[in-house]
Amino acid sequence: MTDARDLERKFWKVIDHDRTVMLGITGVAPRPMTVLAEDQQAPLWFFTASDTDLAESLRGSLGKQATATVASKDHAVFATVSGKIVVDNDPAVIDRLWNPFIAAWFEGGKDDPKLRLLRMDPEDAHVWLNENSLLAGVKLMLGVDPKKAYEDKTGDIKIA
């Protein structure tokens, strides 16, 4: 049986290693974004430019609801994270998260006037573990109910 600690550990591993999610905000369709987190804990951070749909939808706002959908590169872990997202251009956070991959998107560096740092404060997270399809097929052939095995591979986690 998979427990919440195991689901949470696997979730953070995907965030740390794969770093790509589909991020959608109320009124803005999901799009691929690089996600960053510090010390395997919330909040989740996203760099974007002021002229993107994401940043424009947050202009003058105190935040909106957002959903980040995660799929590990090996398809072993899937997750959805929901919460409020706001623009938070905290210079100290920008300094800590800045790296060459982010720098490639902003000609003016950390002081680029178009740079927007988005902070997502998660409220809910749900994680699914995907069993190897070959193993699932063998279990089915042996008469094991695949629904029962799946029930043990999903759950809610606290990442706030």
Coordinates of C-alpha atoms in Angstrom, one line a residue:
M1 CA 0.0 0.0 0.0
T2 CA 1.3 3.4 -1.0
D3 CA 1.2 6.0 1.8
A4 CA 1.0 9.7 1.6
R5 CA 4.7 10.1 2.5
D6 CA 5.7 7.9 -0.4
L7 CA 3.4 9.9 -2.8
E8 CA 4.8 13.1 -1.5
R9 CA 8.4 12.0 -1.9
K10 CA 7.7 10.9 -5.5
F11 CA 5.9 14.1 -6.3
W12 CA 8.8 16.3 -5.2
K13 CA 11.3 14.1 -7.1
V14 CA 9.3 14.8 -10.3
I15 CA 9.3 18.5 -9.5
D16 CA 13.0 18.5 -8.8
H17 CA 14.1 16.4 -11.8
D18 CA 11.6 16.9 -14.6
R19 CA 10.5 20.5 -13.8
T20 CA 7.8 20.7 -16.5
V21 CA 4.1 21.1 -15.7
M22 CA 1.0 22.3 -17.6
L23 CA -0.1 25.5 -15.8
G24 CA -3.5 26.9 -16.3
I25 CA -5.1 30.0 -14.6
T26 CA -8.7 30.9 -14.5
G27 CA -9.4 32.2 -18.0
V28 CA -6.1 31.1 -19.4
A29 CA -5.7 27.7 -21.0
P30 CA -2.9 25.4 -19.7
R31 CA 0.5 25.7 -21.2
P32 CA 3.9 24.0 -20.5
M33 CA 5.9 25.9 -17.9
T34 CA 9.1 25.2 -15.9
V35 CA 8.3 24.9 -12.2
L36 CA 10.8 25.5 -9.4
A37 CA 10.5 24.7 -5.7
E38 CA 12.9 25.3 -2.8
D39 CA 13.7 22.5 -0.4
Q40 CA 10.9 20.3 -1.6
Q41 CA 8.2 22.5 -0.3
A42 CA 5.6 25.0 -1.4
P43 CA 5.3 27.5 -2.9
L44 CA 5.8 26.6 -6.5
W45 CA 7.5 29.2 -8.6
F46 CA 7.3 30.1 -12.3
F47 CA 9.2 32.7 -14.4
T48 CA 7.3 34.3 -17.2
A49 CA 7.3 37.5 -19.2
S50 CA 4.9 40.4 -18.7
D51 CA 3.4 40.1 -22.2
T52 CA 2.3 36.4 -21.8
D53 CA -1.3 35.5 -21.2
L54 CA -0.5 34.3 -17.8
A55 CA 1.1 37.5 -16.6
E56 CA -1.4 39.7 -18.3
S57 CA -4.3 37.8 -16.7
L58 CA -2.8 38.6 -13.3
R59 CA -2.1 42.3 -13.9
G60 CA -3.9 44.3 -11.2
S61 CA -5.1 41.1 -9.6
L62 CA -4.7 39.9 -6.0
G63 CA -4.3 36.4 -7.5
K64 CA -6.3 33.8 -9.3
Q65 CA -7.0 30.1 -9.0
A66 CA -4.5 27.9 -10.9
T67 CA -4.0 24.3 -11.6
A68 CA -0.6 22.7 -12.4
T69 CA -0.7 19.2 -14.0
V70 CA 2.4 17.1 -13.6
A71 CA 3.5 14.0 -15.6
S72 CA 6.9 12.5 -15.0
K73 CA 9.0 11.8 -18.1
D74 CA 8.8 8.1 -17.4
H75 CA 5.0 8.3 -16.9
A76 CA 5.4 6.7 -13.4
V77 CA 3.9 9.7 -11.6
F78 CA 1.0 12.0 -12.4
A79 CA -0.3 14.8 -10.2
T80 CA -2.6 17.8 -10.1
V81 CA -2.0 20.8 -7.8
S82 CA -4.5 23.5 -7.3
G83 CA -4.1 26.8 -5.5
K84 CA -3.8 30.6 -5.8
I85 CA -1.2 32.2 -8.1
V86 CA 0.1 35.7 -7.8
V87 CA 2.9 37.9 -9.3
D88 CA 5.6 38.0 -6.7
N89 CA 8.8 39.7 -8.0
D90 CA 10.7 39.3 -4.7
P91 CA 14.3 40.1 -5.7
A92 CA 15.7 37.7 -3.1
V93 CA 13.6 34.8 -4.5
I94 CA 14.6 35.7 -8.1
D95 CA 18.3 35.7 -7.0
R96 CA 17.9 32.2 -5.3
L97 CA 16.0 30.6 -8.3
W98 CA 18.0 32.3 -11.1
N99 CA 19.9 29.9 -13.4
P100 CA 21.3 29.8 -16.9
F101 CA 18.1 28.3 -18.3
I102 CA 16.0 31.1 -17.0
A103 CA 18.6 33.7 -18.0
A104 CA 18.3 32.6 -21.6
W105 CA 14.7 33.9 -21.7
F106 CA 15.4 37.4 -20.3
E107 CA 17.9 39.6 -22.3
G108 CA 18.0 42.1 -19.4
G109 CA 18.9 39.4 -16.8
K110 CA 17.3 39.6 -13.4
D111 CA 16.5 43.2 -13.9
D112 CA 14.6 42.7 -17.2
P113 CA 11.5 44.9 -17.1
K114 CA 9.5 42.0 -18.6
L115 CA 10.4 39.5 -16.0
R116 CA 7.5 38.3 -13.8
L117 CA 7.9 35.7 -11.1
L118 CA 4.7 33.8 -10.3
R119 CA 4.2 32.2 -6.9
M120 CA 1.6 29.4 -6.6
D121 CA 0.5 28.6 -3.1
P122 CA -1.0 25.1 -3.3
E123 CA -4.2 24.3 -1.6
D124 CA -4.8 20.7 -2.9
A125 CA -2.6 18.1 -4.5
H126 CA -3.5 14.7 -5.8
V127 CA -0.9 12.1 -7.0
W128 CA -1.3 9.0 -9.1
L129 CA 1.4 6.3 -9.5
N130 CA 1.3 4.4 -12.7
E131 CA 2.2 0.8 -12.5
N132 CA 4.2 -0.7 -15.2
S133 CA 1.7 -1.8 -17.9
L134 CA 3.5 -5.2 -18.4
L135 CA 3.1 -5.9 -14.7
A136 CA -0.5 -4.8 -14.7
G137 CA -1.1 -7.2 -17.7
V138 CA 0.5 -10.1 -15.8
K139 CA -1.6 -9.4 -12.7
L140 CA -4.8 -9.3 -14.9
M141 CA -3.9 -12.7 -16.4
L142 CA -3.4 -14.1 -12.9
G143 CA -6.9 -12.9 -11.9
V144 CA -5.8 -10.0 -9.8
D145 CA -8.4 -7.1 -9.9
P146 CA -6.5 -4.2 -11.6
K147 CA -8.9 -1.7 -9.9
K148 CA -7.8 -2.8 -6.5
A149 CA -4.1 -2.4 -7.3
Y150 CA -4.8 1.1 -8.7
E151 CA -6.6 2.2 -5.5
D152 CA -3.4 1.8 -3.6
K153 CA -1.5 4.0 -6.1
T154 CA -3.3 7.3 -5.6
G155 CA -3.9 9.8 -2.9
D156 CA -3.9 13.4 -1.7
I157 CA -0.8 14.9 -0.3
K158 CA -0.1 18.1 1.6
I159 CA 2.5 20.3 0.0
A160 CA 1.6 23.7 1.5

